[in-house]
Coordinates of C-alpha atoms in Angstrom, one line a residue:
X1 CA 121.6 126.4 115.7
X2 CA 122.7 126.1 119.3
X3 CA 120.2 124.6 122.0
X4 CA 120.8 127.5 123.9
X5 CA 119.5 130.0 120.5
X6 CA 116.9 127.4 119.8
X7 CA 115.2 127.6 123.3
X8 CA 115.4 131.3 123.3
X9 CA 113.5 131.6 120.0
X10 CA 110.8 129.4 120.9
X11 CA 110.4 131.2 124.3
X12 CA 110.4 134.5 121.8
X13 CA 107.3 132.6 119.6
X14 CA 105.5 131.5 122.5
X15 CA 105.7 135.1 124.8
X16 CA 104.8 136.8 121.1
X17 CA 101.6 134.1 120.3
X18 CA 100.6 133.2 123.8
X19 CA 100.1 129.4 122.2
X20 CA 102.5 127.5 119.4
X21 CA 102.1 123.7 117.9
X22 CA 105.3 121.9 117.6
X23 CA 104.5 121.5 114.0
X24 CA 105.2 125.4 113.6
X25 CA 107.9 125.7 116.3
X26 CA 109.8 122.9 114.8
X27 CA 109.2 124.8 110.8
X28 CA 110.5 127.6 112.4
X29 CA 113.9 126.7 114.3
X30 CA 114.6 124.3 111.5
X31 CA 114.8 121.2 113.3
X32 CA 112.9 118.2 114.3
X33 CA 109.2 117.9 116.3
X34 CA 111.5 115.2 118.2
X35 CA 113.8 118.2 119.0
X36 CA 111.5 120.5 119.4
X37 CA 109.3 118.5 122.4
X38 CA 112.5 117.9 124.0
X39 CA 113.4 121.9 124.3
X40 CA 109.7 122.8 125.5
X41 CA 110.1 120.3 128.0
X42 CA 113.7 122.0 129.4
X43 CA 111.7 125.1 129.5
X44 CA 108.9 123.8 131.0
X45 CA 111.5 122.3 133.5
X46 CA 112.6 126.2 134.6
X47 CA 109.2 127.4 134.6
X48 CA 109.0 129.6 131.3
X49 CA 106.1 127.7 129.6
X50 CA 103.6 125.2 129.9
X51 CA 103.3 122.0 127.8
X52 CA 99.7 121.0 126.3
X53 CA 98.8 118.8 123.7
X54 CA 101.0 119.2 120.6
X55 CA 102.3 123.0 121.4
X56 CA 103.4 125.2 124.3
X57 CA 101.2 128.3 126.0
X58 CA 102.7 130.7 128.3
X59 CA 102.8 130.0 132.1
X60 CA 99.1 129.9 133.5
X61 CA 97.7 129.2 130.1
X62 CA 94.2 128.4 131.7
X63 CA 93.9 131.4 132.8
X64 CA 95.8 133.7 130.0
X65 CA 94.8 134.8 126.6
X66 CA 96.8 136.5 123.7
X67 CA 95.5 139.9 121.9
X68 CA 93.7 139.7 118.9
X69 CA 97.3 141.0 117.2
X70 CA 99.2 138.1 118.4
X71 CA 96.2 135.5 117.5
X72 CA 95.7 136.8 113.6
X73 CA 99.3 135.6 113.1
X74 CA 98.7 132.1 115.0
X75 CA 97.7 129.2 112.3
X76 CA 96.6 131.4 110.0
X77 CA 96.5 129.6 106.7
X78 CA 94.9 126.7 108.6
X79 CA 91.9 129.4 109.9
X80 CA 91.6 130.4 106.3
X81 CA 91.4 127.1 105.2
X82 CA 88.9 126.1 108.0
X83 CA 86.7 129.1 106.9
X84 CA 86.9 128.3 103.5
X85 CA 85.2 124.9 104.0
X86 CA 82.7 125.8 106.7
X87 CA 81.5 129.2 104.3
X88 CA 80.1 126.3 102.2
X89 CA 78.3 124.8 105.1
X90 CA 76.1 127.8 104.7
X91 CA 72.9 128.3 102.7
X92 CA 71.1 131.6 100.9
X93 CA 68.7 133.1 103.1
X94 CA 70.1 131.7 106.3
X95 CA 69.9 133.1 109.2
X96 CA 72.6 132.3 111.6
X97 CA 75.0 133.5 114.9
X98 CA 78.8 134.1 114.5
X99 CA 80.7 134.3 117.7
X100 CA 84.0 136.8 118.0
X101 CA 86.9 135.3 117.2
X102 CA 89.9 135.2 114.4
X103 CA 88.8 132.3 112.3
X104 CA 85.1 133.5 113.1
X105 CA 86.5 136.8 111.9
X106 CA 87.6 135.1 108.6
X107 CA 84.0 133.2 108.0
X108 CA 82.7 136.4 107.8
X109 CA 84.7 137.6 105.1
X110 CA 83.3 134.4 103.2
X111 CA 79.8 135.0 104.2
X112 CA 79.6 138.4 102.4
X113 CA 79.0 136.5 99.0
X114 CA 75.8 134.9 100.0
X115 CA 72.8 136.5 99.4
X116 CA 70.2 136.5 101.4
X117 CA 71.7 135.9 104.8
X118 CA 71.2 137.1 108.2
X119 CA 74.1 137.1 110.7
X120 CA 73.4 137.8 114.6
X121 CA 76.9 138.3 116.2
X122 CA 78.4 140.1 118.7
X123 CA 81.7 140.6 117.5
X124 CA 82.9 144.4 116.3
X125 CA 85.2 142.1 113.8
X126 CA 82.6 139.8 112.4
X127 CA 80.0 143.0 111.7
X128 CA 82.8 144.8 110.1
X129 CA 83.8 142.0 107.5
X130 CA 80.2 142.0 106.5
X131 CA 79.5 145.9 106.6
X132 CA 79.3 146.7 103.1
X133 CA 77.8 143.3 101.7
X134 CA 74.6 144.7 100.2
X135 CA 72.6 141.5 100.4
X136 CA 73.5 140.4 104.0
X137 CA 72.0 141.7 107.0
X138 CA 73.8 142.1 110.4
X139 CA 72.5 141.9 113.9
X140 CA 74.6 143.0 116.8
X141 CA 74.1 142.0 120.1
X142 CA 74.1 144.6 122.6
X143 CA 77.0 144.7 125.5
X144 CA 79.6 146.2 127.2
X145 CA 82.8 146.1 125.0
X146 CA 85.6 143.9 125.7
X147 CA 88.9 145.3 123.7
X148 CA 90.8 142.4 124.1
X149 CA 89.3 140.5 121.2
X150 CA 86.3 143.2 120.2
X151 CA 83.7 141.7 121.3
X152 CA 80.3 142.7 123.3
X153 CA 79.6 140.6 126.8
X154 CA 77.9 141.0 129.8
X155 CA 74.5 141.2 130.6
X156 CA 73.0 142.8 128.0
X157 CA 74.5 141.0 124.9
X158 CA 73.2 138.0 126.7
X159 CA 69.9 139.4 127.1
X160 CA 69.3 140.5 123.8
X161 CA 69.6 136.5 122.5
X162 CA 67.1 135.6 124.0
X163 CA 64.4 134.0 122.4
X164 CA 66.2 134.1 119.5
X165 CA 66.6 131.1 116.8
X166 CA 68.8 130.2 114.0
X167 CA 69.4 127.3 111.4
X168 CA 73.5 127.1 112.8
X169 CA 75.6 128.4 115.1
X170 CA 79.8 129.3 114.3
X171 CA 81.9 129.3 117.3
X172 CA 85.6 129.6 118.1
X173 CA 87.1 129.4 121.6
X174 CA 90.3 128.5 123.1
X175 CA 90.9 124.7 123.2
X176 CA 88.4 121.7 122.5
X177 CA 88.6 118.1 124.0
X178 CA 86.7 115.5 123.5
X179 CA 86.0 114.9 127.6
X180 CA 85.4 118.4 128.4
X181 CA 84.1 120.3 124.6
X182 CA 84.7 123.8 124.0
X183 CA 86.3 126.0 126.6
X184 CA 87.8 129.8 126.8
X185 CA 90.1 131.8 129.0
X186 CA 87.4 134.2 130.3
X187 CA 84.2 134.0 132.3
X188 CA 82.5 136.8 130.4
X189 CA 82.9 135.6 126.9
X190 CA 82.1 132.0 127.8
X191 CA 78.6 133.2 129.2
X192 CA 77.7 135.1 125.8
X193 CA 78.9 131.4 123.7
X194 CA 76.5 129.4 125.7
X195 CA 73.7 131.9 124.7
X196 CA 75.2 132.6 121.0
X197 CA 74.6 128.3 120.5
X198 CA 71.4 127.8 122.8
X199 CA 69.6 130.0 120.1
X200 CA 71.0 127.4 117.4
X201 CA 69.4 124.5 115.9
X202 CA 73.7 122.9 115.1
X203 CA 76.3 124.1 116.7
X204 CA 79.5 123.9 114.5
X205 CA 82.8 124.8 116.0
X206 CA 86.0 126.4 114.1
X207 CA 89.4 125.3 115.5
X208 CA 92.3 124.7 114.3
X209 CA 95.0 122.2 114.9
X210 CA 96.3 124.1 117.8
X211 CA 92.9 124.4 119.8
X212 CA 92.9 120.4 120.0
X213 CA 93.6 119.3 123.2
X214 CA 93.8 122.3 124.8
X215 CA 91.5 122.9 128.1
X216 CA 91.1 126.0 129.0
X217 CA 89.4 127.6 132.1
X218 CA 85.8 128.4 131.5
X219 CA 83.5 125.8 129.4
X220 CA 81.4 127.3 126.5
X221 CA 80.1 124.0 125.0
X222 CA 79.6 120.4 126.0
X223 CA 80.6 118.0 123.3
X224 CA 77.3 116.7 123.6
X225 CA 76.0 119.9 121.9
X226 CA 78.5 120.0 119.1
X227 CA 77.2 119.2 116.2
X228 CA 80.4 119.1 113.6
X229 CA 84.0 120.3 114.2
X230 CA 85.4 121.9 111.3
X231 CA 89.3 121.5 111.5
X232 CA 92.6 121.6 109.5
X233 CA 94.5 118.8 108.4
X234 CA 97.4 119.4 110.8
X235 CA 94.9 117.9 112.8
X236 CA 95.4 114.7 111.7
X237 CA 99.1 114.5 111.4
X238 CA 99.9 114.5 114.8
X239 CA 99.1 111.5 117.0
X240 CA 97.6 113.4 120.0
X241 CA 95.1 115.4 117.7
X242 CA 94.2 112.4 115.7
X243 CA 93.4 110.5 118.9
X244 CA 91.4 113.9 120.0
X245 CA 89.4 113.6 116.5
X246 CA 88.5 110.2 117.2
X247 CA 87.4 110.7 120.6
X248 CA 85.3 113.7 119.5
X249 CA 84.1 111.1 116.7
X250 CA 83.0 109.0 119.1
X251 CA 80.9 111.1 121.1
X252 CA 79.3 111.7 118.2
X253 CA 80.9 115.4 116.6
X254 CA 81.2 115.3 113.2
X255 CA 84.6 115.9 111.7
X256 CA 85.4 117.6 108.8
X257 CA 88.9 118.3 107.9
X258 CA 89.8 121.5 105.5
X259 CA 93.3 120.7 103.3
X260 CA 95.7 123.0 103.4
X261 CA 97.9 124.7 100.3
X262 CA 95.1 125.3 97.8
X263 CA 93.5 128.0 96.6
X264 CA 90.3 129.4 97.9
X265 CA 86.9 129.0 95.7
X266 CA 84.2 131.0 96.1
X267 CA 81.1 128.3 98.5
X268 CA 78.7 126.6 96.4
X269 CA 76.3 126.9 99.4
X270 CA 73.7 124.4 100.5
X271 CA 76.0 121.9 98.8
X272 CA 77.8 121.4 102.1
X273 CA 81.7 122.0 102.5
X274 CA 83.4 123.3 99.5
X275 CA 85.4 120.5 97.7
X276 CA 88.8 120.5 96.6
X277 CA 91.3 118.4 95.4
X278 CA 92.6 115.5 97.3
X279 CA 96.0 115.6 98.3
X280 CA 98.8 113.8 96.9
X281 CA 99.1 110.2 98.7
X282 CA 95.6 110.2 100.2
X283 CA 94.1 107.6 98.3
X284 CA 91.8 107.7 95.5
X285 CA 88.8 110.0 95.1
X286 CA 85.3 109.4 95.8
X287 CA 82.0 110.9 93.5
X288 CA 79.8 110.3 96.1
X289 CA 78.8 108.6 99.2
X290 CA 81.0 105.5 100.6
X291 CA 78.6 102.4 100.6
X292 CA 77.5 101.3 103.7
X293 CA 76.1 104.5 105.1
X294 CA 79.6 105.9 105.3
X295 CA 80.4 109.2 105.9
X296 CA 81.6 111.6 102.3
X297 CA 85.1 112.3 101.7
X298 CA 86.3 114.8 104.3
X299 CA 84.8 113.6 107.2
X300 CA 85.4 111.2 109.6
X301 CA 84.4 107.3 109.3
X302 CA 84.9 103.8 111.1
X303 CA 88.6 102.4 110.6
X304 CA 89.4 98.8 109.7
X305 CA 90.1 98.3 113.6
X306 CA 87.6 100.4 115.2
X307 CA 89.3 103.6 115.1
X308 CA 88.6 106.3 113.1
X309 CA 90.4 107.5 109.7
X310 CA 90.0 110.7 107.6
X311 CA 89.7 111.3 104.0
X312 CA 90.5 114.3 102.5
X313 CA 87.2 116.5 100.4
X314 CA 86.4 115.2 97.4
X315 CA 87.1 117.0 93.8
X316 CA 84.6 118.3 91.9
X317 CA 81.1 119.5 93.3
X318 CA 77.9 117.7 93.7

């Protein structure tokens, strides 16, 4: 493929998904990352995109957001992974808050199998995965409708919070650093995440590789109030990520990575994340906690220089 027929798809991908990783640009076009960051660059150069961390947005990308049509296509199997592993984070009879979003979205379809559970949300999307599981019961928010990503903000979604509590909090947004935390593209929907994770006990936050490094206009919430970042393992591929993970690390988030290309199980929940396989060439598996107070097997720990590594879940379940 020509430069010229190269550059014109990944312009195509980036005006179609608002945001694409090199990783998937470069799977796409058929070539190298190498390649790939050198044409994002050219079209940076002629002002048809805008670099961030490990992808390309469109021009004013602090500022603009894709519809919910172009973000269900955007790192899909990692969101399904990610919710996969955080469904398990998730015990019967809790009662928790589930912000709008596409891999909040996917959660949902998750939490219908636990019984018990009560989910406050104030997403159209997240209420319908969960409308006919007989044993969970949904709480919506009230709120003025914003069709973009179906979600209810404004005063009186934000009202009806408070006072409210919760064992955890699930939250999505559009880009996550380790200086700045969790931040989104509009001032309305940011107001309703800070209320959705004061009510919250832990705050975990869904994003995938894609989200890492990213800062978008409006924060939601400080990395001092994150409690765990569930991620894909895309994350740690990429040497800007990674270095993102470990900075989030060392503020004190804790990481847990979901794998990629295995099949979904059903959460064994209170357990914590649902454990699969390790991947071929990780190293070997553990049964249960490191010695030394280490972190388990799919979550972040002190590396041999200071740094921080990442092991993938372990098989088997407790």
């Amino acid at each position: 493929m020509f430069a010229a027929e190269r550059r014109q798809l990944i312009l195509e991908m980036v005006r179609a998904n608002g945001a694409v990783s090199l990783r998937e640009l470069a799977r796409v076009v058929q070539t190298s990352e190498v390649t790939v960051r050198r044409d994002v660059r050219a079209l940076e150069a002629e002002g048809l995109l805008d670099r961030r961390h490990g992808g390309a947005v469109l021009p004013g990308g602090f500022s603009r957001e894709p519809g919910y049509p172009q973000k269900t296509h955007l790192a899909a199997a990692e969101k399904s992974a990610i919710a996969d592993l955080a469904a398990g984070l998730v015990e019967e009879g809790d009662a928790v808050v589930v912000g709008a979003g596409t891999t909040t979205q996917e959660l949902a379809r998750r939490l219908a199998r636990v019984p018990g559970l009560t989910v406050v949300t104030n997403s159209l999307l997240v209420a319908q995965a969960l409308a006919h599981a007989n044993r969970v019961e949904v709480v919506m928010t009230g709120g003025t409708l914003r069709g973009s990503n179906y979600a209810l903000v404004g005063s009186g979604a934000e009202q009806s919070l408070h006072g409210l509590r919760v064992s955890k909090a699930f939250i999505s947004g559009s880009g996550l650093t380790a200086e700045r935390g969790l931040s989104t593209t509009n001032m309305l929907s940011a107001s309703v995440d800070r209320a959705l994770v004061q009510s919250a006990a832990e705050v975990i936050v869904l994003a995938d590789h894609t989200k890492l490094g990213a800062d978008t206009m409006f924060q939601t919430v400080p990395t001092d109030a994150i409690t765990r970042l569930v991620t894909d393992e895309h994350a740690t591929a990429d040497d800007t990520t990674a270095r993102e993970l470990d900075a989030l690390a060392d503020c004190g988030v804790q990481i847990d990575v979901a794998p990629l290309g295995l099949p979904a199980e059903p959460p064994v929940h209170g357990t914590g994340p649902v454990q699969h396989p390790a991947p071929v060439g990780i190293g070997p598996r553990r049964a249960g906690p490191p010695p030394g107070g280490a972190p388990l097997p799919g979550q972040r720990r002190p590396g041999a220089h200071g740094g921080m590594v990442v092991r993938p879940l372990a098989s088997g379940r407790p």
